[in-house]
Coordinates of C-alpha atoms and ligand atoms in Angstrom, one line a residue:
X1 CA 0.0 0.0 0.0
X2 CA 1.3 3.4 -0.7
X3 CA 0.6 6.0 1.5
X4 CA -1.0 9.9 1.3
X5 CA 2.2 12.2 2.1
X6 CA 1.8 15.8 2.5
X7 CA 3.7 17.4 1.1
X8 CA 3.2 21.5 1.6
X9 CA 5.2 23.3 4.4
X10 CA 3.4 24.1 7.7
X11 CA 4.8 28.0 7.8
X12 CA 4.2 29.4 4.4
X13 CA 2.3 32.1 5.1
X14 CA 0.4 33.9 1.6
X15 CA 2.7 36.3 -0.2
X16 CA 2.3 40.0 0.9
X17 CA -0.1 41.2 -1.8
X18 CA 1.0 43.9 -4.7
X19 CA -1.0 46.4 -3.3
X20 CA 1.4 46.4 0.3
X21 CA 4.6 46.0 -1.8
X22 CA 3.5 49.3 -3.5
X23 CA 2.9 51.0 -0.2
X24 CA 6.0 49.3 1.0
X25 CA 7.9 50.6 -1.7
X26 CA 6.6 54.7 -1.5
X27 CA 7.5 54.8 2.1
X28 CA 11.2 53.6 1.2
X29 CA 11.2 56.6 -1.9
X30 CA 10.3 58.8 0.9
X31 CA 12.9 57.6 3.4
X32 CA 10.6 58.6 6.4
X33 CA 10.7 54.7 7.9
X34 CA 10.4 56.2 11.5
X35 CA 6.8 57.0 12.4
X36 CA 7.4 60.6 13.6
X37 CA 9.7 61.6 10.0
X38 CA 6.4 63.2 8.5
X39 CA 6.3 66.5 6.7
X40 CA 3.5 69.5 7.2
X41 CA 0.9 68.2 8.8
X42 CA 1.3 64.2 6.6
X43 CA -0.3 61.4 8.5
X44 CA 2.0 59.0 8.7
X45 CA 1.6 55.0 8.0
X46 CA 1.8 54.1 10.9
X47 CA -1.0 56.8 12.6
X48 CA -3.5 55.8 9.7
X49 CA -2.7 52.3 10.6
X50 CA -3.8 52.9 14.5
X51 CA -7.4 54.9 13.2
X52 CA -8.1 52.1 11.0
X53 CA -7.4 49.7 13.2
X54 CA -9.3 51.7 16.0
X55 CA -12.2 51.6 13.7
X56 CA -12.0 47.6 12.6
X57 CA -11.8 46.6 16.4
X58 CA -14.5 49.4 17.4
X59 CA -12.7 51.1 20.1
X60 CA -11.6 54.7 20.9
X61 CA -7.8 54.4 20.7
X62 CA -5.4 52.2 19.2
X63 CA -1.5 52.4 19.8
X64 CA 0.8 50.3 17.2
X65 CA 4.2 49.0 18.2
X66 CA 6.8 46.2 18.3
X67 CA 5.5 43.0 19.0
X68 CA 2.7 41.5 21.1
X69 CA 5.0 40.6 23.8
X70 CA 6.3 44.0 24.4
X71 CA 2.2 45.3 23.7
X72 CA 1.3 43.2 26.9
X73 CA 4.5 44.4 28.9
X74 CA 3.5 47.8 28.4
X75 CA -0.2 47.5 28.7
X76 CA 0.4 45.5 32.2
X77 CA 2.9 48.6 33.2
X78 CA 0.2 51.3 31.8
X79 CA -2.5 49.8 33.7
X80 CA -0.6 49.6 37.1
X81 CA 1.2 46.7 37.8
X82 CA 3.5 47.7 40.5
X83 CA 6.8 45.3 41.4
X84 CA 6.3 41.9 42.4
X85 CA 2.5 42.2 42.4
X86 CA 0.8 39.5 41.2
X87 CA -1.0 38.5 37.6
X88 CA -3.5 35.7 36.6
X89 CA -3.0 34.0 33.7
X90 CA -3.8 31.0 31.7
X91 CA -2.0 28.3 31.7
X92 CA -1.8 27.4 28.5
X93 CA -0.2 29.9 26.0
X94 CA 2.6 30.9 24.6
X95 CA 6.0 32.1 26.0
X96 CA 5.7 35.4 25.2
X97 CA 2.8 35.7 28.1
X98 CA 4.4 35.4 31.2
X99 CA 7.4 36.9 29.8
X100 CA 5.4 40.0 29.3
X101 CA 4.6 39.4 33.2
X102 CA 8.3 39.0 33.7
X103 CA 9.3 41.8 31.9
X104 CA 6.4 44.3 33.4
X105 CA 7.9 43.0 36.7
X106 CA 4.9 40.9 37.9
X107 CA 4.2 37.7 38.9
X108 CA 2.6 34.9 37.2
X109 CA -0.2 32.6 38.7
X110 CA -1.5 30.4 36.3
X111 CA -4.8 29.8 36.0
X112 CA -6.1 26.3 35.3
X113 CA -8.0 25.5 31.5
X114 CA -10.5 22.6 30.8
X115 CA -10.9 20.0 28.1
X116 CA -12.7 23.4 25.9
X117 CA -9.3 24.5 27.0
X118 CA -10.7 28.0 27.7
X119 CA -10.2 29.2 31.4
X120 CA -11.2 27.1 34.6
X121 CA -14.0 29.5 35.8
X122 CA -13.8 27.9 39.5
X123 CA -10.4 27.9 39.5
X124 CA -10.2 31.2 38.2
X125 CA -12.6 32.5 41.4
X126 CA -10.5 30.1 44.1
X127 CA -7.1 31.8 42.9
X128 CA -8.4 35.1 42.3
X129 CA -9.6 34.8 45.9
X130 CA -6.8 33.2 47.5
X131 CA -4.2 35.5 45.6
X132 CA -5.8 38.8 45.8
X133 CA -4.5 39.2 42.3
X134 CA -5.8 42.9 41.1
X135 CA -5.1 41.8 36.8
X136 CA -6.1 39.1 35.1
X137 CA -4.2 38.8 31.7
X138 CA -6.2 36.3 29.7
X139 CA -4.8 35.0 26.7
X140 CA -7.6 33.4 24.5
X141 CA -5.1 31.1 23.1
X142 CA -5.4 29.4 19.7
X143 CA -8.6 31.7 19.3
X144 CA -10.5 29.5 22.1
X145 CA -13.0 31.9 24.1
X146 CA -14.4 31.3 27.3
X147 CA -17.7 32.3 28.4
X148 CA -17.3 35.6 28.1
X149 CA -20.9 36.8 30.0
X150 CA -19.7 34.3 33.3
X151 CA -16.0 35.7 33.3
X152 CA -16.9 39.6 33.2
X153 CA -19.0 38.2 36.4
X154 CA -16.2 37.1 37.8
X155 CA -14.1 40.2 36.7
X156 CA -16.8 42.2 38.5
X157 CA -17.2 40.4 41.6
X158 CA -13.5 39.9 42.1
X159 CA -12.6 43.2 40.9
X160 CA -10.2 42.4 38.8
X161 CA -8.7 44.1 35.9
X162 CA -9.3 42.8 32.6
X163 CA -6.7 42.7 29.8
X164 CA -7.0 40.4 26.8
X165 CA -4.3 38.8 24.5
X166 CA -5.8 38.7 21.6
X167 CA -2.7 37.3 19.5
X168 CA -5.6 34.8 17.8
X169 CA -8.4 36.4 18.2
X170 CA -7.7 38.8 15.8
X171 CA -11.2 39.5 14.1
X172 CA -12.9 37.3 16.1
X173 CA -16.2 37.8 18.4
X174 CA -18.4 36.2 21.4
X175 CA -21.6 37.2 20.4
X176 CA -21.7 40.8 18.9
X177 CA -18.8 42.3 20.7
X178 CA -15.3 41.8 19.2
X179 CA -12.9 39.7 21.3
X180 CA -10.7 42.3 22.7
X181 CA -13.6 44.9 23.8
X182 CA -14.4 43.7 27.0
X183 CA -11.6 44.8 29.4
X184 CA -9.5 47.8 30.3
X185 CA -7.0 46.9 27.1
X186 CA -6.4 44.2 24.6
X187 CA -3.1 43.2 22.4
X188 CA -2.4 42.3 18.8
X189 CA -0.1 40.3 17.1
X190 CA 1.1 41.1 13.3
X191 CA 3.3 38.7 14.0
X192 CA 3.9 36.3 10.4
X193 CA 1.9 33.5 12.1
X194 CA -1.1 35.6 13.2
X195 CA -4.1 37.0 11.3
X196 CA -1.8 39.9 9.7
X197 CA 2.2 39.8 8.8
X198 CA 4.2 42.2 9.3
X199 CA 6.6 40.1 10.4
X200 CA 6.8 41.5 13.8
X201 CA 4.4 44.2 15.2
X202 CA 2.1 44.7 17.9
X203 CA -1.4 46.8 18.1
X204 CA -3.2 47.9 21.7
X205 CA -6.9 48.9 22.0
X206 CA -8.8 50.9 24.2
X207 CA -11.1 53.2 25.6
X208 CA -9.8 54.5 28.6
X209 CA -7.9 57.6 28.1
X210 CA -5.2 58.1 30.7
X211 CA -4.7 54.2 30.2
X212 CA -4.0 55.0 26.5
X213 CA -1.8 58.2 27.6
X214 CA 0.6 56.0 28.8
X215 CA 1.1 53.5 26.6
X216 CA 1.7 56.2 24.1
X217 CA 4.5 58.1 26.3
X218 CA 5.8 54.3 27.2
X219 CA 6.2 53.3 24.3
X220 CA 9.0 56.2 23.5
X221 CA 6.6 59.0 21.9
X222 CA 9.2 61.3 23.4
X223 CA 6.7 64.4 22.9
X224 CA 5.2 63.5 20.1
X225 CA 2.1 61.6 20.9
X226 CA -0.1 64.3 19.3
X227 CA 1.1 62.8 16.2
X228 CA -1.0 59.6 16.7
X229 CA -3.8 59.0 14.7
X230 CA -6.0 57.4 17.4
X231 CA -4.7 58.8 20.6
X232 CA -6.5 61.0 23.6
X233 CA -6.6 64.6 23.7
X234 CA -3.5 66.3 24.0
X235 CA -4.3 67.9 27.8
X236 CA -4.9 64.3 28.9
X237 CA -0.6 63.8 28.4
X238 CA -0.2 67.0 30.5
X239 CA 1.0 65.6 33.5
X240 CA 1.9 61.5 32.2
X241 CA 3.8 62.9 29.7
X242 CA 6.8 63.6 32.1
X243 CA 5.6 61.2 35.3
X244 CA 6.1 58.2 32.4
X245 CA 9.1 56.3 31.3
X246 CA 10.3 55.9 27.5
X247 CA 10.5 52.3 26.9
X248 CA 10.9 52.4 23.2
X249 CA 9.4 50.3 21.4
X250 CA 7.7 52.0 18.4
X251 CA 6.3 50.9 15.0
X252 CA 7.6 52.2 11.9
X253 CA 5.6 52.8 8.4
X254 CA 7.2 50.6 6.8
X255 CA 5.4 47.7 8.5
X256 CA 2.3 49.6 9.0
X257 CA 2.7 50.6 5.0
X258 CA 2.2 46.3 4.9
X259 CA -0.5 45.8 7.3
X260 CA -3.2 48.7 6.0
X261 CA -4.2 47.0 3.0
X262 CA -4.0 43.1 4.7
X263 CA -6.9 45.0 7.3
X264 CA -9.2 45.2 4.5
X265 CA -8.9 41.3 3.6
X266 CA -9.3 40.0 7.4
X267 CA -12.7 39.5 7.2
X268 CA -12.3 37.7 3.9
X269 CA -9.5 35.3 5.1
X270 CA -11.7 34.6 8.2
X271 CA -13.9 33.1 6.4
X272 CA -11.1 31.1 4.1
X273 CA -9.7 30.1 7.6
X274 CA -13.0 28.7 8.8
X275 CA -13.4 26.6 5.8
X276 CA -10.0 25.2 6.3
X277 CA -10.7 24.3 9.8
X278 CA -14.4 23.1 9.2
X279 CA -13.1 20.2 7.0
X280 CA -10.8 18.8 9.4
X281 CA -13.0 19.5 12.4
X282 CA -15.3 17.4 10.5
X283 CA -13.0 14.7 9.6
X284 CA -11.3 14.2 12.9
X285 CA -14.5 14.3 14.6
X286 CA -15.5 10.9 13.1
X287 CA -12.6 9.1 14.3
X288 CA -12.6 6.9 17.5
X289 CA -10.2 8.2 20.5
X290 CA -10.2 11.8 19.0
X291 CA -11.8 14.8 20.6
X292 CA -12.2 18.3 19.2
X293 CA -13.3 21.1 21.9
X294 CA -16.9 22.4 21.8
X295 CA -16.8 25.8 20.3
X296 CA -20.0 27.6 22.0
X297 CA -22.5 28.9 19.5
X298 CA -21.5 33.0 20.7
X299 CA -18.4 32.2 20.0
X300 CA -17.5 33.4 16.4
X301 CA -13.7 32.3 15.9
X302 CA -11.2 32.0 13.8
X303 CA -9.9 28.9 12.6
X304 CA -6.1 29.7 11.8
X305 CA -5.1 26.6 13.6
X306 CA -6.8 23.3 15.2
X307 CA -6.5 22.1 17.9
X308 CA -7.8 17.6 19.1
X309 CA -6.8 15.6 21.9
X310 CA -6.4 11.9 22.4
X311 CA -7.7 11.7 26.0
X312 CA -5.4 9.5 28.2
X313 CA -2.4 8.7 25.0
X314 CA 0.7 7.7 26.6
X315 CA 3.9 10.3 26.3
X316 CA 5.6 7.2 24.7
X317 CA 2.8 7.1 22.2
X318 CA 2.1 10.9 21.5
X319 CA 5.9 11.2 20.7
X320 CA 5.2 8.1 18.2
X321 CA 2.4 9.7 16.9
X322 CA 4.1 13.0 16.1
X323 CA 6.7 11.0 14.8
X324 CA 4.7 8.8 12.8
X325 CA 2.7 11.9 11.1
X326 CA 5.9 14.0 10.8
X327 CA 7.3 11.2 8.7
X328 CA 4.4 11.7 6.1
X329 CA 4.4 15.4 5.9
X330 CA 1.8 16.8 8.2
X331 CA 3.6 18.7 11.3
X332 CA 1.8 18.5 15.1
X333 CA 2.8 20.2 17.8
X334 CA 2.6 18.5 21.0
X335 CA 1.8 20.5 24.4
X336 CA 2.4 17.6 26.7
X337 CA 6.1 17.2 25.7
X338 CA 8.3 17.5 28.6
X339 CA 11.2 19.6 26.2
X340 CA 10.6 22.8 24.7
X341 CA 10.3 22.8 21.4
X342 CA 10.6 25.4 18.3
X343 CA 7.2 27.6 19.2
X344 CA 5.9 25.1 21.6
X345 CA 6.4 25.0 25.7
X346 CA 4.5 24.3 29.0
X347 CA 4.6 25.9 32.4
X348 CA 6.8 23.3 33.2
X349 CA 9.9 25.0 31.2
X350 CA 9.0 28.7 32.3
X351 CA 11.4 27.6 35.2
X352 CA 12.1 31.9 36.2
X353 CA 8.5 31.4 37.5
X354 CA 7.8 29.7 40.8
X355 CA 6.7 26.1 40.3
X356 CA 2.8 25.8 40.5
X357 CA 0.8 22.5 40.7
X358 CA -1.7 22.3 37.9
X359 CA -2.5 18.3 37.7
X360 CA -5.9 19.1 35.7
X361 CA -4.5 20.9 33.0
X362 CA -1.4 19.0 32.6
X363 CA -3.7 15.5 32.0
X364 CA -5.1 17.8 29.1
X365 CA -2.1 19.2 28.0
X366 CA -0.3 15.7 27.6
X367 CA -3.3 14.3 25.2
X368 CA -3.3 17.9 23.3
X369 CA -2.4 18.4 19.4
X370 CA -1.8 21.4 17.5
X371 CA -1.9 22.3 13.7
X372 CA -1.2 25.3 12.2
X373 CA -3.7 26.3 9.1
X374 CA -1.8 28.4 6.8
X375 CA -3.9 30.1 4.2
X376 CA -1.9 28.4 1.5
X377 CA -3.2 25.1 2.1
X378 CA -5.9 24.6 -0.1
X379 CA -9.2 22.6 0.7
X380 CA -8.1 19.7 -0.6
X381 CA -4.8 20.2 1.3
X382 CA -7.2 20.0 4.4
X383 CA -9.1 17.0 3.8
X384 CA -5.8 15.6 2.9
X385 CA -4.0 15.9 5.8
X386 CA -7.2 15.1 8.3
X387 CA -7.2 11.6 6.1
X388 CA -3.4 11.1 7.2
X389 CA -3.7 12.7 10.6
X390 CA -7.3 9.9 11.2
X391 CA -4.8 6.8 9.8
X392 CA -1.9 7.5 11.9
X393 CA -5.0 7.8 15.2
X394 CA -6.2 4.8 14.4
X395 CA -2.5 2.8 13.8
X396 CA -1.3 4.3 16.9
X397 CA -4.4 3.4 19.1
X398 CA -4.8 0.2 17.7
X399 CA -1.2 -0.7 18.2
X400 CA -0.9 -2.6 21.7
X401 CA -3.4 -3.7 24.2
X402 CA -4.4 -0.4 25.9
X403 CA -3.8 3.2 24.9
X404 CA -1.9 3.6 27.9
Ligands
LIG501 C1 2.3 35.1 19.3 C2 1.7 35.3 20.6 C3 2.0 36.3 21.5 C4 3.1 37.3 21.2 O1 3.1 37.9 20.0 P1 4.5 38.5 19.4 O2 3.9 39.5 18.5 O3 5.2 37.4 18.8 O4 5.2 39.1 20.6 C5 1.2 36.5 22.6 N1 0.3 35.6 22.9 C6 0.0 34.5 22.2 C7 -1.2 33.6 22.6 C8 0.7 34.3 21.0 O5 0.4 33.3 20.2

């Protein structure tokens, strides 16, 4: 029997389109790459790039800079955090999330997630409690949202301050509101591998003023920030202008030049990401040991990757079962592995943060799978790979007594 091999790469993202090449390409004639090299009263890229991001997402202000990561650091830092004080967060994400922590000068406590792998509400309310924790930083990783209406409950009772990390949730929504509009601030990725490349590049939202006056003056707009083209008034910055550090961090046009016209096709590439990740949803959900998470009917996502678990897989197995799928083309990444690996870690390897028991969440990591969905897989490309993904499950399950 011959097998199905894949055979297209899992980080090829779409080329950047003609239209952002020319953009690209005018800022460079120009040579005014730094966001604050305009002429006369110009609008630079990077200021139309925060008012029409502002206007996508729906919120008053929006602030563009250098990554995610240094988004969340600032936006922790703008909203407060003082040394040492503690920050809820989930669980499972990426690196870049408790660094931010790190790097604002907080303290991580990670919050457990469940097999939806969204936020453990009760455990949420026991460590908010026991903690006293004043933020909670939650990440809706791989574009999972919890319930939305019970956590800003729980944001009201406890008091807490609500930020989102929105790295892929770009576009996304939980019922009519846009994920990233129900807290003090949320941050964007236009990171390649999210929902706009820029290569690197971060975006903030919000409608809190003095919040927004900060990030601006943190994120080294020396005394510029009336040049921003979604900022406060300028006698908000009166007094944070000078109590605020400079932490620069700034975008430039160049990559804001790129991401203005890849705005106008999220919508569109939402839907070509949903298509992608309905066939395989459907595929995988027909085959015996898988388990895809429930996605709640408010919650309108964005498929850009998958996500399926084998409930109670073996570590010996899983690594055979990467292995296994690796060999014909398709690339999973594995949350349960006990090394680091390219993109991929656990709590386990954050070792600058204090160990903290999380037995629930690390049963669910060790039987949890991850695909990336790059928009240059086509449809076929999908149903292909789920066929090779469901014959590997079945060969791997089959083989030996017990799954264990
Ligand atoms: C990628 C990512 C980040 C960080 O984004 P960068 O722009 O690379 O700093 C934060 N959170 C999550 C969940 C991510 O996937």
């Amino acid at each position: 029997m011959t097998r199905k091999i894949f055979s297209r790469p899992f980080t090829q993202q779409e080329a950047i389109s003609q239209e952002a090449i020319d953009a690209a390409t005018e800022v460079m004639r120009t040579g005014r790459l730094h966001r604050y090299n305009s002429i006369e009263d110009e609008l630079s890229q990077a200021s139309m790039l925060e008012q029409e991001y502002a206007n996508f997402q729906d919120s008053r202000y929006c602030l563009a800079c250098t990554s995610c990561g240094y988004a969340l650091s600032i936006t922790l830092k703008a909203a407060g955090l003082e040394p040492e004080e503690y920050v809820l967060t989930n669980m499972y994400t990426l690196a870049p999330v408790p660094g931010a922590i790190s790097s604002a000068g907080g303290r991580a406590i990670f919050v457990e997630i469940n097999e939806n792998l969204v936020l453990d509400l009760d455990d949420l309310v026991q460590k908010a409690t026991s903690s006293g924790a004043r933020f909670l930083l939650l990440s809706h990783m791989r574009g999972h949202i919890v319930d939305m209406n019970k956590l800003m409950r729980i944001v009201q009772e406890k008091n807490l301050i609500l930020i989102e990390d929105c790295a892929h949730t770009m576009g996304a929504k939980w019922g009519q509101k846009k994920s990233g509009n129900f807290g003090l601030a949320s941050c964007f990725s236009t990171q390649t591998y999210k929902h706009l490349n820029s290569g690197e590049g971060g975006l903030i939202t919000s409608d809190n003023s003095e919040f927004m006056a900060r990030t601006i003056i943190l994120s080294g707009s020396y005394m510029f920030y009336e040049r921003h083209g979604a900022a406060p008034e300028a006698e908000v910055f009166s007094e944070i202008r000078l109590q605020t550090p400079n932490y620069s961090g700034r975008m430039d046009n160049l990559r804001a030049a790129i991401l203005r016209p890849q705005l106008k096709s999220l919508e569109k590439n939402i839907e070509r990401w949903n298509k992608r990740y309905q066939i395989i949803e459907q595929k995988l959900q027909k085959v015996t040991g898988v388990v895809l998470p429930e996605r709640p009917e408010e919650e309108y996502y964005v498929g850009s990757s998958i996500q399926f678990r084998i409930p109670g897989i073996s570590n010996t197995k899983a690594a055979k079962f990467i292995e296994t799928n690796k060999q014909l083309g398709v690339e999973i990444k594995w949350f349960g592995s006990d090394e680091p690996t390219g993109f991929t870690s656990n709590h386990k390897s954050w070792k600058y943060i204090e160990h903290q028991n999380l037995g629930n969440s690390d049963t669910i990591l060790a039987g949890l799978f991850d695909l990336r969905l790059p928009l240059t897989f086509s449809l076929n490309d999908c149903s292909l790979l789920s066929d090779i993904i469901s014959e590997c499950v079945q060969e791997c399950l089959s083989d030996g007594s017990k799954v264990n």
